[in-house]
Amino acid sequence: QVQLRESGGGLVQAGDSLRLSCAASGSIYRIDSMGWYRQAPGKQRELVAAITRADMTNYADSVKGRFTISRDNAKTTVYLQMSSLKPGDTAVYYCHGLIWAVELTQPINYWGQGTQVTVSS
């Protein structure tokens, strides 16, 4: 079984910075990509940023230049450094991983439990 555990959410003021972390653990054979999605009340879940096995990154237009995704050397923990936060960034942030678990024949989408980020004006 594979688990994604997030940390780092909280309440901040507009203009502040915050860093989210997500650690993957369990019976992992290979991680193809990891990333962050967010869902605000009444809105669909949307991609915020992702990083592939080959270290290619992808960002939502709304966060380009403000957020940076990275990962540790073991490539099992992904970080989202968020700067110049805006009230519009308020949402539940979910960690996502496209991961090959041991003994499986295809990768599966895994999700963390979500962490709340609230940005006050």
Short mmCIF file of N, CA and C in Angstrom, two decimals:
data_model
loop_
_atom_site.label_atom_id
_atom_site.label_comp_id
_atom_site.label_asym_id
_atom_site.label_seq_id
_atom_site.Cartn_x
_atom_site.Cartn_y
_atom_site.Cartn_z
N GLN A 1 0.85 -1.20 0.00
CA GLN A 1 0.00 0.00 0.00
C GLN A 1 0.88 1.24 0.00
N VAL A 2 0.40 2.28 -0.65
CA VAL A 2 1.13 3.54 -0.75
C VAL A 2 0.35 4.63 -0.04
N GLN A 3 1.06 5.47 0.69
CA GLN A 3 0.42 6.59 1.38
C GLN A 3 1.13 7.89 1.01
N LEU A 4 0.34 8.95 0.96
CA LEU A 4 0.87 10.30 0.78
C LEU A 4 0.46 11.10 2.01
N ARG A 5 1.45 11.67 2.68
CA ARG A 5 1.16 12.44 3.89
C ARG A 5 1.61 13.88 3.70
N GLU A 6 0.66 14.79 3.85
CA GLU A 6 0.92 16.21 3.64
C GLU A 6 1.13 16.92 4.97
N SER A 7 1.81 18.04 4.89
CA SER A 7 1.96 18.91 6.05
C SER A 7 2.27 20.32 5.57
N GLY A 8 2.02 21.29 6.45
CA GLY A 8 2.44 22.65 6.15
C GLY A 8 1.35 23.65 5.88
N GLY A 9 0.11 23.25 5.88
CA GLY A 9 -0.96 24.21 5.64
C GLY A 9 -1.15 25.13 6.83
N GLY A 10 -2.01 26.12 6.66
CA GLY A 10 -2.28 27.03 7.77
C GLY A 10 -2.94 28.31 7.32
N LEU A 11 -3.01 29.24 8.25
CA LEU A 11 -3.62 30.56 8.02
C LEU A 11 -2.51 31.60 7.93
N VAL A 12 -2.49 32.32 6.82
CA VAL A 12 -1.48 33.36 6.62
C VAL A 12 -2.16 34.61 6.08
N GLN A 13 -1.39 35.69 6.04
CA GLN A 13 -1.92 36.93 5.47
C GLN A 13 -1.46 37.08 4.02
N ALA A 14 -2.19 37.88 3.29
CA ALA A 14 -1.82 38.14 1.91
C ALA A 14 -0.39 38.66 1.84
N GLY A 15 0.37 38.13 0.88
CA GLY A 15 1.75 38.51 0.73
C GLY A 15 2.73 37.60 1.45
N ASP A 16 2.23 36.79 2.34
CA ASP A 16 3.08 35.87 3.10
C ASP A 16 3.49 34.67 2.24
N SER A 17 4.39 33.87 2.82
CA SER A 17 4.84 32.65 2.17
C SER A 17 4.49 31.45 3.03
N LEU A 18 4.42 30.29 2.38
CA LEU A 18 4.09 29.05 3.08
C LEU A 18 4.68 27.91 2.26
N ARG A 19 5.12 26.87 2.95
CA ARG A 19 5.66 25.71 2.25
C ARG A 19 4.88 24.47 2.63
N LEU A 20 4.41 23.76 1.64
CA LEU A 20 3.74 22.48 1.85
C LEU A 20 4.71 21.35 1.54
N SER A 21 4.55 20.26 2.29
CA SER A 21 5.36 19.07 2.06
C SER A 21 4.46 17.87 1.89
N CYS A 22 4.92 16.91 1.09
CA CYS A 22 4.17 15.67 0.90
C CYS A 22 5.17 14.53 0.78
N ALA A 23 5.06 13.58 1.69
CA ALA A 23 5.96 12.43 1.70
C ALA A 23 5.22 11.19 1.26
N ALA A 24 5.79 10.49 0.29
CA ALA A 24 5.23 9.22 -0.17
C ALA A 24 5.94 8.08 0.55
N SER A 25 5.16 7.10 0.97
CA SER A 25 5.74 5.96 1.67
C SER A 25 4.95 4.71 1.33
N GLY A 26 5.54 3.56 1.69
CA GLY A 26 4.88 2.29 1.44
C GLY A 26 5.60 1.47 0.41
N SER A 27 4.86 0.60 -0.24
CA SER A 27 5.43 -0.34 -1.20
C SER A 27 5.56 0.31 -2.58
N ILE A 28 6.53 1.21 -2.68
CA ILE A 28 6.72 1.97 -3.90
C ILE A 28 7.79 1.36 -4.77
N TYR A 29 7.43 1.12 -6.02
CA TYR A 29 8.42 0.65 -6.98
C TYR A 29 9.01 1.83 -7.74
N ARG A 30 8.13 2.75 -8.19
CA ARG A 30 8.59 3.90 -8.93
C ARG A 30 7.55 5.02 -8.87
N ILE A 31 8.03 6.24 -8.78
CA ILE A 31 7.14 7.40 -8.80
C ILE A 31 7.29 8.10 -10.15
N ASP A 32 6.22 8.14 -10.92
CA ASP A 32 6.28 8.79 -12.23
C ASP A 32 6.13 10.30 -12.13
N SER A 33 5.29 10.75 -11.25
CA SER A 33 5.13 12.18 -11.05
C SER A 33 4.47 12.43 -9.70
N MET A 34 4.71 13.60 -9.18
CA MET A 34 4.03 14.06 -7.96
C MET A 34 3.64 15.51 -8.16
N GLY A 35 2.61 15.91 -7.46
CA GLY A 35 2.18 17.29 -7.64
C GLY A 35 1.17 17.71 -6.62
N TRP A 36 0.66 18.91 -6.82
CA TRP A 36 -0.31 19.49 -5.92
C TRP A 36 -1.53 19.97 -6.71
N TYR A 37 -2.68 19.65 -6.17
CA TYR A 37 -3.94 20.17 -6.67
C TYR A 37 -4.59 20.95 -5.54
N ARG A 38 -5.55 21.78 -5.89
CA ARG A 38 -6.29 22.50 -4.86
C ARG A 38 -7.76 22.59 -5.23
N GLN A 39 -8.57 22.70 -4.20
CA GLN A 39 -10.01 22.82 -4.40
C GLN A 39 -10.57 23.85 -3.45
N ALA A 40 -11.10 24.91 -4.02
CA ALA A 40 -11.75 25.95 -3.23
C ALA A 40 -13.24 25.63 -3.12
N PRO A 41 -13.91 26.16 -2.10
CA PRO A 41 -15.35 25.89 -1.94
C PRO A 41 -16.14 26.23 -3.20
N GLY A 42 -16.94 25.29 -3.65
CA GLY A 42 -17.78 25.52 -4.81
C GLY A 42 -17.07 25.44 -6.15
N LYS A 43 -15.80 25.07 -6.13
CA LYS A 43 -15.04 24.99 -7.38
C LYS A 43 -14.49 23.59 -7.58
N GLN A 44 -14.11 23.30 -8.82
CA GLN A 44 -13.52 22.01 -9.12
C GLN A 44 -12.07 21.96 -8.67
N ARG A 45 -11.62 20.76 -8.43
CA ARG A 45 -10.21 20.58 -8.10
C ARG A 45 -9.37 20.93 -9.33
N GLU A 46 -8.29 21.66 -9.11
CA GLU A 46 -7.44 22.09 -10.21
C GLU A 46 -5.97 21.81 -9.92
N LEU A 47 -5.22 21.59 -10.99
CA LEU A 47 -3.79 21.40 -10.85
C LEU A 47 -3.13 22.71 -10.46
N VAL A 48 -2.24 22.62 -9.49
CA VAL A 48 -1.44 23.78 -9.10
C VAL A 48 -0.04 23.65 -9.69
N ALA A 49 0.61 22.53 -9.42
CA ALA A 49 1.96 22.31 -9.93
C ALA A 49 2.26 20.82 -9.87
N ALA A 50 3.12 20.38 -10.78
CA ALA A 50 3.51 18.98 -10.80
C ALA A 50 4.96 18.87 -11.26
N ILE A 51 5.59 17.77 -10.86
CA ILE A 51 6.97 17.50 -11.26
C ILE A 51 7.07 16.04 -11.65
N THR A 52 7.70 15.77 -12.78
CA THR A 52 7.79 14.41 -13.27
C THR A 52 9.08 13.73 -12.81
N ARG A 53 9.15 12.46 -13.12
CA ARG A 53 10.34 11.66 -12.81
C ARG A 53 11.58 12.27 -13.45
N ALA A 54 11.40 12.90 -14.60
CA ALA A 54 12.51 13.53 -15.31
C ALA A 54 12.72 14.98 -14.89
N ASP A 55 12.07 15.38 -13.79
CA ASP A 55 12.21 16.73 -13.24
C ASP A 55 11.61 17.82 -14.12
N MET A 56 10.70 17.45 -14.97
CA MET A 56 9.96 18.47 -15.72
C MET A 56 8.84 18.99 -14.82
N THR A 57 8.64 20.30 -14.86
CA THR A 57 7.62 20.91 -14.00
C THR A 57 6.52 21.55 -14.83
N ASN A 58 5.36 21.66 -14.21
CA ASN A 58 4.21 22.26 -14.86
C ASN A 58 3.46 23.05 -13.79
N TYR A 59 3.06 24.27 -14.15
CA TYR A 59 2.37 25.14 -13.19
C TYR A 59 1.08 25.69 -13.80
N ALA A 60 0.11 25.89 -12.93
CA ALA A 60 -1.08 26.63 -13.34
C ALA A 60 -0.67 28.08 -13.62
N ASP A 61 -1.30 28.69 -14.61
CA ASP A 61 -0.95 30.07 -14.95
C ASP A 61 -1.10 31.01 -13.74
N SER A 62 -2.07 30.72 -12.91
CA SER A 62 -2.36 31.61 -11.78
C SER A 62 -1.28 31.61 -10.72
N VAL A 63 -0.38 30.62 -10.74
CA VAL A 63 0.66 30.56 -9.71
C VAL A 63 2.07 30.71 -10.26
N LYS A 64 2.19 30.81 -11.57
CA LYS A 64 3.52 30.94 -12.17
C LYS A 64 4.22 32.18 -11.63
N GLY A 65 5.48 32.02 -11.26
CA GLY A 65 6.25 33.11 -10.71
C GLY A 65 6.08 33.30 -9.21
N ARG A 66 5.11 32.62 -8.62
CA ARG A 66 4.87 32.75 -7.18
C ARG A 66 5.11 31.43 -6.44
N PHE A 67 4.79 30.32 -7.10
CA PHE A 67 4.93 29.00 -6.47
C PHE A 67 6.06 28.24 -7.15
N THR A 68 6.74 27.42 -6.35
CA THR A 68 7.81 26.57 -6.88
C THR A 68 7.66 25.16 -6.33
N ILE A 69 7.66 24.19 -7.22
CA ILE A 69 7.59 22.79 -6.80
C ILE A 69 8.99 22.19 -6.88
N SER A 70 9.32 21.37 -5.90
CA SER A 70 10.62 20.71 -5.89
C SER A 70 10.48 19.40 -5.14
N ARG A 71 11.55 18.62 -5.11
CA ARG A 71 11.49 17.38 -4.36
C ARG A 71 12.87 17.06 -3.80
N ASP A 72 12.92 16.12 -2.88
CA ASP A 72 14.18 15.78 -2.24
C ASP A 72 14.97 14.82 -3.12
N ASN A 73 16.20 14.54 -2.70
CA ASN A 73 17.08 13.71 -3.52
C ASN A 73 16.54 12.29 -3.69
N ALA A 74 15.85 11.81 -2.69
CA ALA A 74 15.28 10.47 -2.80
C ALA A 74 14.05 10.44 -3.70
N LYS A 75 13.55 11.61 -4.04
CA LYS A 75 12.39 11.77 -4.93
C LYS A 75 11.12 11.16 -4.37
N THR A 76 11.02 11.09 -3.06
CA THR A 76 9.80 10.58 -2.45
C THR A 76 9.06 11.66 -1.69
N THR A 77 9.65 12.83 -1.57
CA THR A 77 9.00 13.95 -0.90
C THR A 77 8.97 15.14 -1.86
N VAL A 78 7.81 15.73 -1.98
CA VAL A 78 7.66 16.88 -2.86
C VAL A 78 7.25 18.09 -2.02
N TYR A 79 7.75 19.23 -2.42
CA TYR A 79 7.49 20.47 -1.70
C TYR A 79 6.81 21.48 -2.63
N LEU A 80 6.00 22.32 -2.04
CA LEU A 80 5.41 23.43 -2.78
C LEU A 80 5.70 24.69 -1.99
N GLN A 81 6.62 25.49 -2.49
CA GLN A 81 6.93 26.76 -1.87
C GLN A 81 6.02 27.82 -2.47
N MET A 82 5.19 28.41 -1.63
CA MET A 82 4.21 29.39 -2.08
C MET A 82 4.59 30.76 -1.55
N SER A 83 4.73 31.71 -2.44
CA SER A 83 5.09 33.07 -2.07
C SER A 83 4.05 34.05 -2.60
N SER A 84 4.08 35.25 -2.05
CA SER A 84 3.14 36.29 -2.48
C SER A 84 1.72 35.76 -2.52
N LEU A 85 1.33 35.10 -1.45
CA LEU A 85 0.02 34.46 -1.40
C LEU A 85 -1.10 35.49 -1.47
N LYS A 86 -2.18 35.08 -2.12
CA LYS A 86 -3.34 35.93 -2.31
C LYS A 86 -4.57 35.25 -1.70
N PRO A 87 -5.58 36.03 -1.36
CA PRO A 87 -6.81 35.39 -0.85
C PRO A 87 -7.37 34.36 -1.82
N GLY A 88 -7.17 34.57 -3.11
CA GLY A 88 -7.64 33.61 -4.12
C GLY A 88 -6.92 32.28 -4.08
N ASP A 89 -5.83 32.20 -3.33
CA ASP A 89 -5.12 30.92 -3.19
C ASP A 89 -5.73 30.05 -2.08
N THR A 90 -6.70 30.59 -1.37
CA THR A 90 -7.35 29.84 -0.30
C THR A 90 -8.05 28.61 -0.85
N ALA A 91 -7.71 27.46 -0.32
CA ALA A 91 -8.26 26.20 -0.79
C ALA A 91 -7.72 25.06 0.06
N VAL A 92 -8.28 23.88 -0.16
CA VAL A 92 -7.68 22.67 0.38
C VAL A 92 -6.69 22.18 -0.69
N TYR A 93 -5.47 21.99 -0.28
CA TYR A 93 -4.42 21.54 -1.18
C TYR A 93 -4.20 20.04 -1.01
N TYR A 94 -4.23 19.33 -2.13
CA TYR A 94 -4.09 17.88 -2.12
C TYR A 94 -2.80 17.47 -2.84
N CYS A 95 -2.09 16.60 -2.20
CA CYS A 95 -0.91 16.01 -2.84
C CYS A 95 -1.37 14.87 -3.75
N HIS A 96 -0.75 14.76 -4.89
CA HIS A 96 -1.07 13.70 -5.85
C HIS A 96 0.21 13.00 -6.29
N GLY A 97 0.10 11.71 -6.47
CA GLY A 97 1.23 10.95 -7.00
C GLY A 97 0.76 9.92 -8.00
N LEU A 98 1.46 9.82 -9.11
CA LEU A 98 1.23 8.74 -10.07
C LEU A 98 2.35 7.73 -9.82
N ILE A 99 1.98 6.65 -9.15
CA ILE A 99 2.97 5.77 -8.53
C ILE A 99 2.76 4.32 -8.90
N TRP A 100 3.88 3.66 -9.21
CA TRP A 100 3.86 2.22 -9.41
C TRP A 100 4.11 1.59 -8.03
N ALA A 101 3.12 0.89 -7.53
CA ALA A 101 3.34 0.13 -6.31
C ALA A 101 3.97 -1.21 -6.67
N VAL A 102 4.67 -1.77 -5.71
CA VAL A 102 5.32 -3.06 -5.93
C VAL A 102 4.26 -4.10 -6.29
N GLU A 103 4.56 -4.90 -7.27
CA GLU A 103 3.72 -6.01 -7.71
C GLU A 103 2.51 -5.58 -8.53
N LEU A 104 2.38 -4.31 -8.86
CA LEU A 104 1.31 -3.88 -9.74
C LEU A 104 1.84 -3.70 -11.17
N THR A 105 0.95 -3.79 -12.13
CA THR A 105 1.37 -3.76 -13.53
C THR A 105 1.11 -2.42 -14.20
N GLN A 106 0.60 -1.45 -13.45
CA GLN A 106 0.39 -0.11 -13.99
C GLN A 106 0.40 0.91 -12.85
N PRO A 107 0.72 2.15 -13.15
CA PRO A 107 0.73 3.15 -12.09
C PRO A 107 -0.70 3.52 -11.68
N ILE A 108 -0.84 3.97 -10.47
CA ILE A 108 -2.14 4.35 -9.91
C ILE A 108 -2.05 5.77 -9.37
N ASN A 109 -3.14 6.49 -9.48
CA ASN A 109 -3.23 7.82 -8.88
C ASN A 109 -3.49 7.72 -7.39
N TYR A 110 -2.61 8.29 -6.61
CA TYR A 110 -2.78 8.33 -5.15
C TYR A 110 -2.97 9.78 -4.73
N TRP A 111 -3.75 9.94 -3.65
CA TRP A 111 -4.06 11.28 -3.13
C TRP A 111 -3.80 11.35 -1.64
N GLY A 112 -3.33 12.51 -1.21
CA GLY A 112 -3.24 12.76 0.21
C GLY A 112 -4.59 13.18 0.75
N GLN A 113 -4.65 13.39 2.06
CA GLN A 113 -5.92 13.71 2.71
C GLN A 113 -6.29 15.18 2.57
N GLY A 114 -5.35 16.00 2.14
CA GLY A 114 -5.61 17.42 1.95
C GLY A 114 -5.17 18.24 3.15
N THR A 115 -4.72 19.45 2.86
CA THR A 115 -4.33 20.38 3.91
C THR A 115 -4.88 21.76 3.57
N GLN A 116 -5.46 22.41 4.56
CA GLN A 116 -6.12 23.69 4.33
C GLN A 116 -5.10 24.82 4.30
N VAL A 117 -5.21 25.65 3.27
CA VAL A 117 -4.44 26.89 3.20
C VAL A 117 -5.44 28.04 3.13
N THR A 118 -5.35 28.93 4.07
CA THR A 118 -6.25 30.08 4.12
C THR A 118 -5.42 31.36 4.10
N VAL A 119 -5.71 32.23 3.15
CA VAL A 119 -4.98 33.49 3.02
C VAL A 119 -5.96 34.62 3.29
N SER A 120 -5.68 35.36 4.33
CA SER A 120 -6.55 36.49 4.69
C SER A 120 -6.05 37.77 4.04
N SER A 121 -6.99 38.67 3.76
CA SER A 121 -6.62 39.93 3.10
C SER A 121 -6.27 41.01 4.10
#
